[in-house]
mmCIF file of C-alpha atoms and ligand atoms in Angstrom:
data_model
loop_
_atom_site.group_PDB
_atom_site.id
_atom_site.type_symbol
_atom_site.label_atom_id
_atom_site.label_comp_id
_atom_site.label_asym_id
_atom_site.label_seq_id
_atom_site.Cartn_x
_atom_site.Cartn_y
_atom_site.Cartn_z
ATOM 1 C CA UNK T 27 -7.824 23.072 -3.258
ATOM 2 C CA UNK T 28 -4.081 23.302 -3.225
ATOM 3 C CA UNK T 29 -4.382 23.114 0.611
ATOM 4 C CA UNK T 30 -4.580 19.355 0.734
ATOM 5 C CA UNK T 31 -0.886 18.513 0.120
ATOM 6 C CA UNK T 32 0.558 19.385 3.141
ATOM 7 C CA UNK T 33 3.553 18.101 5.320
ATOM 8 C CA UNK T 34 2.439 15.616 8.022
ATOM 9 C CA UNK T 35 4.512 14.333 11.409
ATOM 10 C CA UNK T 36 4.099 10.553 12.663
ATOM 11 C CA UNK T 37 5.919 10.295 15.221
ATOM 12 C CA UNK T 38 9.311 12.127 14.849
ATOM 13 C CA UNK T 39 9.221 11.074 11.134
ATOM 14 C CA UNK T 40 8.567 14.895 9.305
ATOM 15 C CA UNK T 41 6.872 13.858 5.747
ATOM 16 C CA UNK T 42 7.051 16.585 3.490
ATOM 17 C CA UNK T 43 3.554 15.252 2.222
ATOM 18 C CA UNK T 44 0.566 13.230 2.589
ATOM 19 C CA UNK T 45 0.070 11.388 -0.444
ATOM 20 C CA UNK T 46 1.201 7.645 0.356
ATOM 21 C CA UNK T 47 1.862 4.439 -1.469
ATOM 22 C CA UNK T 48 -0.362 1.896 0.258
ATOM 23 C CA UNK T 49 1.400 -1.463 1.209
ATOM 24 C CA UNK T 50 -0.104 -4.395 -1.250
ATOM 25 C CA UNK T 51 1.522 -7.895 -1.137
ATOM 26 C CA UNK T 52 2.938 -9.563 -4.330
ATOM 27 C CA UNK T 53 3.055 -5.727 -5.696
ATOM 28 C CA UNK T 54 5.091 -3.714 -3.306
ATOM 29 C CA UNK T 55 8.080 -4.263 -3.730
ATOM 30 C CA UNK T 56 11.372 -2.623 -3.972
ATOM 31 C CA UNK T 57 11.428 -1.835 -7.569
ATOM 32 C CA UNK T 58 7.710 -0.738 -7.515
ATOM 33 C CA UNK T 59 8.084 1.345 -3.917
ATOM 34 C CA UNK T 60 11.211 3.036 -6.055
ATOM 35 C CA UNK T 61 8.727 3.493 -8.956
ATOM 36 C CA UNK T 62 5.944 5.927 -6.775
ATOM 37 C CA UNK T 63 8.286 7.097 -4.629
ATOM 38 C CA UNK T 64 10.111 8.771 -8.208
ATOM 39 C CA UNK T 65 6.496 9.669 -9.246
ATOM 40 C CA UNK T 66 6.066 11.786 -6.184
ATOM 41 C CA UNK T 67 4.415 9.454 -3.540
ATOM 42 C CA UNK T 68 6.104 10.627 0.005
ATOM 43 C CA UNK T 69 5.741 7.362 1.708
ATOM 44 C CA UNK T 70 5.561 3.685 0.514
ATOM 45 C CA UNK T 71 4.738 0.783 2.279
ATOM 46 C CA UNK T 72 6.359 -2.562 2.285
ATOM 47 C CA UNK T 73 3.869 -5.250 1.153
ATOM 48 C CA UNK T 74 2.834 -7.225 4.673
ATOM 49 C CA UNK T 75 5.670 -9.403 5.954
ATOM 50 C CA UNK T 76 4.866 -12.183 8.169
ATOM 51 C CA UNK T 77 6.636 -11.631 11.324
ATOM 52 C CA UNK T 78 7.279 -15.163 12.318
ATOM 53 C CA UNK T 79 9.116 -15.542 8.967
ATOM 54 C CA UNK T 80 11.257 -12.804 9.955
ATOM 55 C CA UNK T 81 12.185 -14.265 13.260
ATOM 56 C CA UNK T 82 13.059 -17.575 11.551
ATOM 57 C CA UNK T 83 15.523 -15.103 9.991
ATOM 58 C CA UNK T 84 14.480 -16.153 6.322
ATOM 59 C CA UNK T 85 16.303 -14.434 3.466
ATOM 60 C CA UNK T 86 13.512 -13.710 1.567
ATOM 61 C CA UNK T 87 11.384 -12.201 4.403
ATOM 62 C CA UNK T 88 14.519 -9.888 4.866
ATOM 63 C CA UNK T 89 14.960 -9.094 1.293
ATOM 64 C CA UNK T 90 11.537 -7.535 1.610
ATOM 65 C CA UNK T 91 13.023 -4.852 3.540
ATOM 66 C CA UNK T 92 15.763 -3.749 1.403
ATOM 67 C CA UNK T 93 15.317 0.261 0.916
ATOM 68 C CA UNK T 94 14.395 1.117 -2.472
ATOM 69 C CA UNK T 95 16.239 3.961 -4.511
ATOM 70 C CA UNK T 96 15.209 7.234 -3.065
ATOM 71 C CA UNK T 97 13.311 5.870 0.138
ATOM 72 C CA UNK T 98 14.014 8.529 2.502
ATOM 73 C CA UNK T 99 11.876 6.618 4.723
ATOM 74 C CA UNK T 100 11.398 2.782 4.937
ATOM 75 C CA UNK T 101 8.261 1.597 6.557
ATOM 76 C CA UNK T 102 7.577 -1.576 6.950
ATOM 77 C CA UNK T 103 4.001 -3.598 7.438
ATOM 78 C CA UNK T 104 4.196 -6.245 9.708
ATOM 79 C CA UNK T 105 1.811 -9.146 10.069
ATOM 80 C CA UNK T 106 1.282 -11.649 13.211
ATOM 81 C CA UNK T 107 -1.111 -12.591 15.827
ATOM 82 C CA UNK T 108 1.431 -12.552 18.570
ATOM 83 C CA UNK T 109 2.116 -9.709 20.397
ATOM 84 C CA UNK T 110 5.533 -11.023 21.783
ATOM 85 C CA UNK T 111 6.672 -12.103 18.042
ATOM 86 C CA UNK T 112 5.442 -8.894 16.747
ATOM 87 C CA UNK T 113 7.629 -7.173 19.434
ATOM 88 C CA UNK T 114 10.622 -9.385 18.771
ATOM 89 C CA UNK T 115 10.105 -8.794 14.836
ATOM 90 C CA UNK T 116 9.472 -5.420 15.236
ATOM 91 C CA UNK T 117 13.249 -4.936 16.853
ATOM 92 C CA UNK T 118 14.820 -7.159 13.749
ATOM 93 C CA UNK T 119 12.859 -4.612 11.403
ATOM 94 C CA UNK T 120 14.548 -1.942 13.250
ATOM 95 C CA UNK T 121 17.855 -3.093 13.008
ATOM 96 C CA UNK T 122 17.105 -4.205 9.544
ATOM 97 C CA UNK T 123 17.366 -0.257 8.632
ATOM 98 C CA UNK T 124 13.296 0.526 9.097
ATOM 99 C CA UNK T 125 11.835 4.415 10.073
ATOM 100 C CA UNK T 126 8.582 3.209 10.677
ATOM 101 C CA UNK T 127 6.750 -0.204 11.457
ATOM 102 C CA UNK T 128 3.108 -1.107 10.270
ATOM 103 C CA UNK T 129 0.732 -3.448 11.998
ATOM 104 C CA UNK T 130 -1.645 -4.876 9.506
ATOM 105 C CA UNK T 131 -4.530 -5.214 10.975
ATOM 106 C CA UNK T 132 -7.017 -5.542 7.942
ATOM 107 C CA UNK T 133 -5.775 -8.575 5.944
ATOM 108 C CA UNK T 134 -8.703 -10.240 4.767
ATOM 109 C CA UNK T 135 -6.949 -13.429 3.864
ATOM 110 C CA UNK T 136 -8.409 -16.434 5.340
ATOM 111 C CA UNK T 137 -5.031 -18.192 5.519
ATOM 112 C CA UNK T 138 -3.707 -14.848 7.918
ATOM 113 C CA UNK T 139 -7.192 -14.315 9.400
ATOM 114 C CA UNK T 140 -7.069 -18.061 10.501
ATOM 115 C CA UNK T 141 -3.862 -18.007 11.938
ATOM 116 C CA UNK T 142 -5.333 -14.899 14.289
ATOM 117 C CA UNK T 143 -3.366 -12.149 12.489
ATOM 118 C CA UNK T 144 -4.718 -9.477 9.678
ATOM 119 C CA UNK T 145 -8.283 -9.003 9.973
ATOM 120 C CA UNK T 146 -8.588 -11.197 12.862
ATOM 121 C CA UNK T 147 -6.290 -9.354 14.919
ATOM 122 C CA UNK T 148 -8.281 -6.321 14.147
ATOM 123 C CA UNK T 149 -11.667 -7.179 15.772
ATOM 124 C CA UNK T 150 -9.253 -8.532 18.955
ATOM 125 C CA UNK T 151 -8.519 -5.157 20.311
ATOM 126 C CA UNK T 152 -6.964 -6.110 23.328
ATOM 127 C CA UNK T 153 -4.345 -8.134 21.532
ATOM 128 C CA UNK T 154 -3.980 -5.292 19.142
ATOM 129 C CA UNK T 155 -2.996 -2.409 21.740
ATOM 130 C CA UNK T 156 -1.048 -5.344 22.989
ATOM 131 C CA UNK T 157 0.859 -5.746 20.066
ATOM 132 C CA UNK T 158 1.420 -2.195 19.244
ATOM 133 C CA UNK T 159 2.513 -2.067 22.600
ATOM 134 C CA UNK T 160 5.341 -4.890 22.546
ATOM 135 C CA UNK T 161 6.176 -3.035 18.751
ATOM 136 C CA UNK T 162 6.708 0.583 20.094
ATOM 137 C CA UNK T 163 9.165 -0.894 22.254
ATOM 138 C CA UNK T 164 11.760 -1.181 19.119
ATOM 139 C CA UNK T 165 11.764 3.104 19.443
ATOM 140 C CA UNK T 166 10.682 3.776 16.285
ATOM 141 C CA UNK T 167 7.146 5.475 14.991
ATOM 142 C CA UNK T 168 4.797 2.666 15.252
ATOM 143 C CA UNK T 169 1.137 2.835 12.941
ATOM 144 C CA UNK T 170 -1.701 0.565 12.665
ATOM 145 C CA UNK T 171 -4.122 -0.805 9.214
ATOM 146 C CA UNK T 172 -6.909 -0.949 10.142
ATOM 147 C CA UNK T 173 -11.069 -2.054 8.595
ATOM 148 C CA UNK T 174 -14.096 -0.910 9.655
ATOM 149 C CA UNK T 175 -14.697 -4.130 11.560
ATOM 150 C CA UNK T 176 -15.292 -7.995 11.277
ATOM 151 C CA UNK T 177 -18.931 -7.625 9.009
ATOM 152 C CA UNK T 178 -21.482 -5.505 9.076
ATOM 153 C CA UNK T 179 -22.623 -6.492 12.890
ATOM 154 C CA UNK T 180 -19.327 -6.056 14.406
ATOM 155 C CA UNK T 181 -17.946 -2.680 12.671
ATOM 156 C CA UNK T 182 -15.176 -1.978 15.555
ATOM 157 C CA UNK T 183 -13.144 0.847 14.499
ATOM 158 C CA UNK T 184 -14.143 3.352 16.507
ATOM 159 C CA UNK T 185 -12.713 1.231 19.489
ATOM 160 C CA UNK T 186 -9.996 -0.600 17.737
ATOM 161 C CA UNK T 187 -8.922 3.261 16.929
ATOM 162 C CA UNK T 188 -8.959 4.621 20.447
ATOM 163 C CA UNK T 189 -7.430 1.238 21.551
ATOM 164 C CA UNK T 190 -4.368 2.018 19.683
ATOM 165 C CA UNK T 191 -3.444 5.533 19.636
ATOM 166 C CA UNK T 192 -3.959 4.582 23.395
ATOM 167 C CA UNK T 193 -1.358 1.649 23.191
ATOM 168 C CA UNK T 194 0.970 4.450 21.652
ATOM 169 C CA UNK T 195 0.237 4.145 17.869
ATOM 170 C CA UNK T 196 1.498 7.468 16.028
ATOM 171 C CA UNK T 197 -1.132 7.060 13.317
ATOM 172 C CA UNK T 198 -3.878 4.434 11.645
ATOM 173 C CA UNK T 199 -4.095 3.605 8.191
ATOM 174 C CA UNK T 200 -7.772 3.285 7.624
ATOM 175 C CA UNK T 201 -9.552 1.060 4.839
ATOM 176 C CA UNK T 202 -13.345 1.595 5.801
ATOM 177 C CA UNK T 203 -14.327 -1.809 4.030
ATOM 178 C CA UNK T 204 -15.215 -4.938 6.632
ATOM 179 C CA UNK T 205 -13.031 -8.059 6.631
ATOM 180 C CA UNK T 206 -16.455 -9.624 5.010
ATOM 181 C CA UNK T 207 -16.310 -7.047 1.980
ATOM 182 C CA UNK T 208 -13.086 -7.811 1.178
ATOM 183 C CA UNK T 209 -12.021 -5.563 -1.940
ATOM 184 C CA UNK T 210 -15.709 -5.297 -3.251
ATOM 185 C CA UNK T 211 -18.639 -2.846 -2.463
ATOM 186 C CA UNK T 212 -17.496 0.860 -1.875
ATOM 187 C CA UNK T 213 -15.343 2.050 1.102
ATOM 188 C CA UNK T 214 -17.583 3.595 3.462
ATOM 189 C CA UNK T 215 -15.844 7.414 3.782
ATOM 190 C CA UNK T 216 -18.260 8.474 5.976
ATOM 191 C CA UNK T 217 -16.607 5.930 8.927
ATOM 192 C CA UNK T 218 -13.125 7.346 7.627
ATOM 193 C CA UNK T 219 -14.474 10.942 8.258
ATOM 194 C CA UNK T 220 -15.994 9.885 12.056
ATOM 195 C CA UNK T 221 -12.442 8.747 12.526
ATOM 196 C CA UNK T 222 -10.421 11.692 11.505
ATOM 197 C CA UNK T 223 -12.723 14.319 13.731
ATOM 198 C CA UNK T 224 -12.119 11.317 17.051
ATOM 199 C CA UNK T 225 -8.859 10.355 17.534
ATOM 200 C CA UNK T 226 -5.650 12.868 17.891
ATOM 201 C CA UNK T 227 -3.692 11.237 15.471
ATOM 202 C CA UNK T 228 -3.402 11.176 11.830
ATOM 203 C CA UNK T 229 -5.515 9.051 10.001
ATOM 204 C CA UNK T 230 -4.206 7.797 6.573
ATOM 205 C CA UNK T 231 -7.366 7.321 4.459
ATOM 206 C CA UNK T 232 -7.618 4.435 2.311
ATOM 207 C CA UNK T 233 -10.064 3.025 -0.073
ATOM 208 C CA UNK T 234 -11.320 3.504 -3.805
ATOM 209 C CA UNK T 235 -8.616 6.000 -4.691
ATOM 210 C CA UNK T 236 -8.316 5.334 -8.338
ATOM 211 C CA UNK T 237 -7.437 8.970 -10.053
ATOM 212 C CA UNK T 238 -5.882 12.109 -8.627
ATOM 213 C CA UNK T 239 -9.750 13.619 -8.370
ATOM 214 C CA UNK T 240 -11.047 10.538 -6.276
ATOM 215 C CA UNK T 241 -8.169 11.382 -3.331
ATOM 216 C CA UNK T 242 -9.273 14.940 -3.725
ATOM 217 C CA UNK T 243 -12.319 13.793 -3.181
ATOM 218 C CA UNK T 244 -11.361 12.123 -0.250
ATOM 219 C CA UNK T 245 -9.066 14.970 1.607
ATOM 220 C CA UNK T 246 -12.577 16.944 0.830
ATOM 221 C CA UNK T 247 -15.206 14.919 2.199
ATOM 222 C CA UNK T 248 -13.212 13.158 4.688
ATOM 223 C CA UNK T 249 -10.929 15.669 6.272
ATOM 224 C CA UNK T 250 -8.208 12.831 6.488
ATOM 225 C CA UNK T 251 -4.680 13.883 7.115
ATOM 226 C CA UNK T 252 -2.896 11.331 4.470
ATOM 227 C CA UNK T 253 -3.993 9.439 1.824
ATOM 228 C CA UNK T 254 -2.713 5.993 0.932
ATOM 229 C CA UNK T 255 -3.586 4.960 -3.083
ATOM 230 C CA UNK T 256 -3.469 0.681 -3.843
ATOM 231 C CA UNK T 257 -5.210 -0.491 -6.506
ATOM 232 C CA UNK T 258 -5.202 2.703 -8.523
ATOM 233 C CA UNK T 259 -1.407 2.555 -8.876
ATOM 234 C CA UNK T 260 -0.858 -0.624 -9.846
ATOM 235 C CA UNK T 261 0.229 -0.149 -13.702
ATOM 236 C CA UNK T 262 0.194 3.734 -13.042
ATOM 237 C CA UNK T 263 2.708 4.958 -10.752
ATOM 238 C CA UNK T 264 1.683 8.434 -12.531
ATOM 239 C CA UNK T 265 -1.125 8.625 -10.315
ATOM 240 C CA UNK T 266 1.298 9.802 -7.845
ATOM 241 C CA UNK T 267 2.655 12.752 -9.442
ATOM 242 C CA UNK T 268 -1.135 13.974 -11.303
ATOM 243 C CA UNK T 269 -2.266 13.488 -7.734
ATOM 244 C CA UNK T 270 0.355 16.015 -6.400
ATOM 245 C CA UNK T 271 0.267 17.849 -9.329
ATOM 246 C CA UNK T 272 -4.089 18.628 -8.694
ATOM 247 C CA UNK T 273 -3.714 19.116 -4.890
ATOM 248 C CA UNK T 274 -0.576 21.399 -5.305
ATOM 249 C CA UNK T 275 -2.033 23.627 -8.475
ATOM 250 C CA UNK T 276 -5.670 22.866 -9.061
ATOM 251 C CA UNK T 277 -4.528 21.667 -12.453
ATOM 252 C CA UNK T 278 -5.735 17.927 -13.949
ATOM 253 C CA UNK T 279 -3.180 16.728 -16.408
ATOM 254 C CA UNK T 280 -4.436 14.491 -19.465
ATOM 255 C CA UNK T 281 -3.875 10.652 -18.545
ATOM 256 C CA UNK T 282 -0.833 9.270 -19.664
ATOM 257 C CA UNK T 283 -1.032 8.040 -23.042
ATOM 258 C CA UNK T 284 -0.804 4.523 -23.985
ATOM 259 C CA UNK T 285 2.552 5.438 -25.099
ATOM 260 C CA UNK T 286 3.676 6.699 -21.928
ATOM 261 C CA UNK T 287 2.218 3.549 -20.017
ATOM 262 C CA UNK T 288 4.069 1.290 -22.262
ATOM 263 C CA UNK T 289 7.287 3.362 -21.702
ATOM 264 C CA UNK T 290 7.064 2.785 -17.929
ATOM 265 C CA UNK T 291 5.846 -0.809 -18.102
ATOM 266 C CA UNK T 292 9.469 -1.019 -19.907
ATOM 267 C CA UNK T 293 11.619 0.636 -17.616
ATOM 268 C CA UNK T 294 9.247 -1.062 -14.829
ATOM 269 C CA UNK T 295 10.316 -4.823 -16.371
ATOM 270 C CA UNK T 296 13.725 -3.898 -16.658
ATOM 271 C CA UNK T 297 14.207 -2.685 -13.709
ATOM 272 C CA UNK T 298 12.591 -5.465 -11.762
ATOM 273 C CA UNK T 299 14.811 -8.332 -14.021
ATOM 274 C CA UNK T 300 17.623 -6.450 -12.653
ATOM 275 C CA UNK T 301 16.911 -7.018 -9.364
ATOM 276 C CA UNK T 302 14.921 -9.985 -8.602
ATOM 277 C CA UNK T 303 16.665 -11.925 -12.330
ATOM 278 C CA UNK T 304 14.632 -13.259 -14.987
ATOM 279 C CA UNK T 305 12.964 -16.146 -13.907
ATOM 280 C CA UNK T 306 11.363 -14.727 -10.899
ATOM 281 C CA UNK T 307 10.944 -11.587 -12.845
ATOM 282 C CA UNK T 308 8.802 -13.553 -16.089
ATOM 283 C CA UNK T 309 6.605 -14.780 -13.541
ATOM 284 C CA UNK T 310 5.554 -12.127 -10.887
ATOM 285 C CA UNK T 311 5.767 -9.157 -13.619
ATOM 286 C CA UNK T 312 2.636 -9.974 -15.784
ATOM 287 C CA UNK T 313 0.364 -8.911 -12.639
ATOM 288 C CA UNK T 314 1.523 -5.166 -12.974
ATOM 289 C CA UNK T 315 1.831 -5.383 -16.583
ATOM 290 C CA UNK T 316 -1.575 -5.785 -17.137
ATOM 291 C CA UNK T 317 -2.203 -3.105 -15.145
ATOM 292 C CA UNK T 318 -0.220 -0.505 -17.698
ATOM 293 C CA UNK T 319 -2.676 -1.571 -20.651
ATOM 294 C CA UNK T 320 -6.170 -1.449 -18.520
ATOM 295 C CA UNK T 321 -8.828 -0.103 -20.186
ATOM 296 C CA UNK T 322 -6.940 0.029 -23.965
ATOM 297 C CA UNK T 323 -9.202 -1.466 -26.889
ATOM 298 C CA UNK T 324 -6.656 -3.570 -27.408
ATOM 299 C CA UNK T 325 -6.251 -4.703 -24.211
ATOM 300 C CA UNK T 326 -7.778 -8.022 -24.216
ATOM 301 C CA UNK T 327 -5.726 -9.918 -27.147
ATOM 302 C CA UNK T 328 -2.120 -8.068 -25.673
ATOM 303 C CA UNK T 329 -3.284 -9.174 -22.059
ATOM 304 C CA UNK T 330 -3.541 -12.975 -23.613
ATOM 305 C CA UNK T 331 -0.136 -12.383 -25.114
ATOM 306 C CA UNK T 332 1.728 -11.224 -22.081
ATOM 307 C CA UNK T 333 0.102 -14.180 -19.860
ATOM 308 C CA UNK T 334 1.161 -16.678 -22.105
ATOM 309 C CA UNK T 335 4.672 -15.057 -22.658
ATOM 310 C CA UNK T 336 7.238 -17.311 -20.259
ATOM 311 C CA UNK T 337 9.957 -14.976 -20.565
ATOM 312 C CA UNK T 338 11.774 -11.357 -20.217
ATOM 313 C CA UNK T 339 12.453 -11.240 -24.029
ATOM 314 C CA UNK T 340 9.337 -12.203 -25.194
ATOM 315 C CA UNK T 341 7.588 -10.077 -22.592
ATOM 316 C CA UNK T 342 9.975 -7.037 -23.887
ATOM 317 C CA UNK T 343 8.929 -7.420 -27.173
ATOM 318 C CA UNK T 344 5.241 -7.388 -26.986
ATOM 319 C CA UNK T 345 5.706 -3.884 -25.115
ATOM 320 C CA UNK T 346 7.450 -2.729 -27.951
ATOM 321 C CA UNK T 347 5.454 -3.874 -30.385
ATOM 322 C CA UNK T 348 2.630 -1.979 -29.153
ATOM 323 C CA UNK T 349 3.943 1.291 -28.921
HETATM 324 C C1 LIG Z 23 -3.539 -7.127 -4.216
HETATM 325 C C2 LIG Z 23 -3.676 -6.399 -2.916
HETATM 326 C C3 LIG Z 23 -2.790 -6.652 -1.889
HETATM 327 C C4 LIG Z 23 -2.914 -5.986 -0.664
HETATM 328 N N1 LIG Z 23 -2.008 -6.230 0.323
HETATM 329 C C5 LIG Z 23 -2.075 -5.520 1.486
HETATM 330 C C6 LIG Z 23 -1.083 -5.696 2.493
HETATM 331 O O1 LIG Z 23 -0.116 -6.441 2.341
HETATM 332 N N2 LIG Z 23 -1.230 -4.977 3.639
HETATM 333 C C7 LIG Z 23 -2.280 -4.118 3.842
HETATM 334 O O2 LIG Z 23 -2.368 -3.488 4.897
HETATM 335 N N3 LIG Z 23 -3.209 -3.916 2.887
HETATM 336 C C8 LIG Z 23 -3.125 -4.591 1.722
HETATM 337 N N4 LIG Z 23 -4.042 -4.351 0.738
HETATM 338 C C9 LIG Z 23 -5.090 -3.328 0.948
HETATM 339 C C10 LIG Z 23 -4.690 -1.989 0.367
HETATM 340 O O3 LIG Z 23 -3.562 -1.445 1.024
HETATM 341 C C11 LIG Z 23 -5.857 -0.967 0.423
HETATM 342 O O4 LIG Z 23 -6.145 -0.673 1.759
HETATM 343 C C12 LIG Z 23 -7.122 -1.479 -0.245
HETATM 344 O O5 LIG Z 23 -6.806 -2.069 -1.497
HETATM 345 C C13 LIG Z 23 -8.154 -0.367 -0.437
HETATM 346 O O6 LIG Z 23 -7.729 0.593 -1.328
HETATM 347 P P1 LIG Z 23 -8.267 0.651 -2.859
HETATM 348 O O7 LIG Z 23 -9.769 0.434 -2.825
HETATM 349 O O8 LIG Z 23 -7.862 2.035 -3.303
HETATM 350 O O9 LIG Z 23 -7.568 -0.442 -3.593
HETATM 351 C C14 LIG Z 23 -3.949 -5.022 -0.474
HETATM 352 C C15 LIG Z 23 -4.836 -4.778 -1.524
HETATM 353 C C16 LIG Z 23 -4.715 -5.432 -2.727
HETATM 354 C C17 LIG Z 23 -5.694 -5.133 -3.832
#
């Protein structure tokens, strides 16, 4: 067992471990990359930034990329359907301060999938190798998110996967779910396993890894080289050090108790008012607070509370109040 966390190389990036923060947009951002990366996650992703936007030079789009406290490495997910923007955004990332570039290729959003990027760019493999193509150019370490495929009747991973370690990828992020299943149904590990025994690279396994036994689980069954953990996080950055904690030791540590959540939930609001200020704060904050009191008895009237609650001090005090 406490073979799993190991060092792994993409590129000429040396990771002294394979237990990644998975990019998620509207949640990954500086303060919460800063947040896993303390808990013991060895990688985080930006959250998808449209590369367009970048090129348009908008300060928000480049805000996205500002390196969080202890970020040894700053990767950042880009999303297009262009292969010449990506390429063009793909140096501004680069001289923005990035190690390594992402190319999402897996966004099921209609409003990116109808625009040709995400999920749509995914089942377009030429384009794809294309565009990793035109993004390797910038020098750096260039990897690719990928799904299984468009539905059911057009699962292409198998040659959206050779198509880009071909086009020079360093490694694929995998999320064995089609663009049709969206976030539902189970991740199919089984394709993430085919994967990791076919191509050369390493594949970064994604998909229903909610607790530091379900990405055991997954190095075990999968033989995938990294793991990247989304959902599972959100409200419990923990997850990242229990996770490194069972794969270095063998030993499970008790959950955090609701104590400890609410403890982090605090330092996670301050920390975010201090750098994005209040009003911004008030309103994108309640998303990952809810996450720190899933699952409590109480959850239900507190979650009312905190949605209702329009600002920091009133969010502040219904954390303490709890504990
Ligand atoms: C709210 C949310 C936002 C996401 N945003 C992104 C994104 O910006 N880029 C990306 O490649 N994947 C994104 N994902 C997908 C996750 O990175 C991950 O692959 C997926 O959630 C499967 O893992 P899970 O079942 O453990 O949550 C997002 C997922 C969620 C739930």
């Amino acid at each position: 067992m406490t073979g799993y966390f190991r060092s792994v190389d993409i590129g000429n990036l040396h990771l002294e471990g394979n237990v990644f923060a998975a990019p998620m947009s509207g949640y990954t951002d500086r303060v919460t990359r800063g947040l896993a990366l303390f808990e013991g996650a060895v990688l985080a992703y930006t959250e998808m930034i449209s590369a367009e936007a970048l090129i348009r030079n908008s300060g928000r789009t480049l805000s996205m990329m500002n390196r969080a406290d202890g970020e040894a490495f700053l990767a950042v997910q880009l999303f297009g359907s262009s292969p010449e923007t990506l390429g063009r955004a793909a140096v501004l990332a680069t001289q923005s301060g990035a190690d390594l570039l992402d190319l999402n290729a897996g966004c099921p959003v209609s409003k990116v999938t109808g625009k040709g990027a995400g999920a749509a760019l995914g089942r377009e493999v030429e384009r794809l190798a294309l565009a990793v193509e035109e993004m390797g150019k910038a020098g750096l370490p260039v990897t690719v998110k990928i799904r299984s495929g468009w539905d059911e009747g057009k699962i292409n991973w198998s040659e959206a996967g050779h198509a880009v370690v071909e086009a020079g990828a360093a490694a694929i992020g995998f999320h064995p779910r089609t663009r049709r299943q969206g976030y539902g149904g189970r991740a199919d590990w089984t394709a993430l396993k085919k994967m990791s025994l076919e191509l050369p690279v390493p594949i970064i396994g994604s998909g229903d890894l909610d607790s530091p036994l379900s990405v055991l689980r997954m190095f075990e069954e999968t033989g995938c080289r990294a793991v990247m953990i989304a959902r599972g996080a959100i409200g419990n950055p923990g997850i990242y050090s229990q996770t490194r904690k069972l794969l270095t030791t063998g030993i499970l540590e008790t959950p955090p108790t609701p104590e400890e959540h609410l403890r982090v939930a605090r330092f996670h609001l301050n920390a975010a008012a201090e750098e994005f200020g209040d009003e911004i704060t008030a309103r994108e904050i309640k998303k990952h607070l809810v996450g720190y009191i899933k699952g409590w008895p109480s959850a239900a009237e507190l979650r009312r509370e905190l949605m209702m609650a329009s600002d920091i001090p009133t969010l502040m005090t219904l954390l303490n109040e709890e504990s």
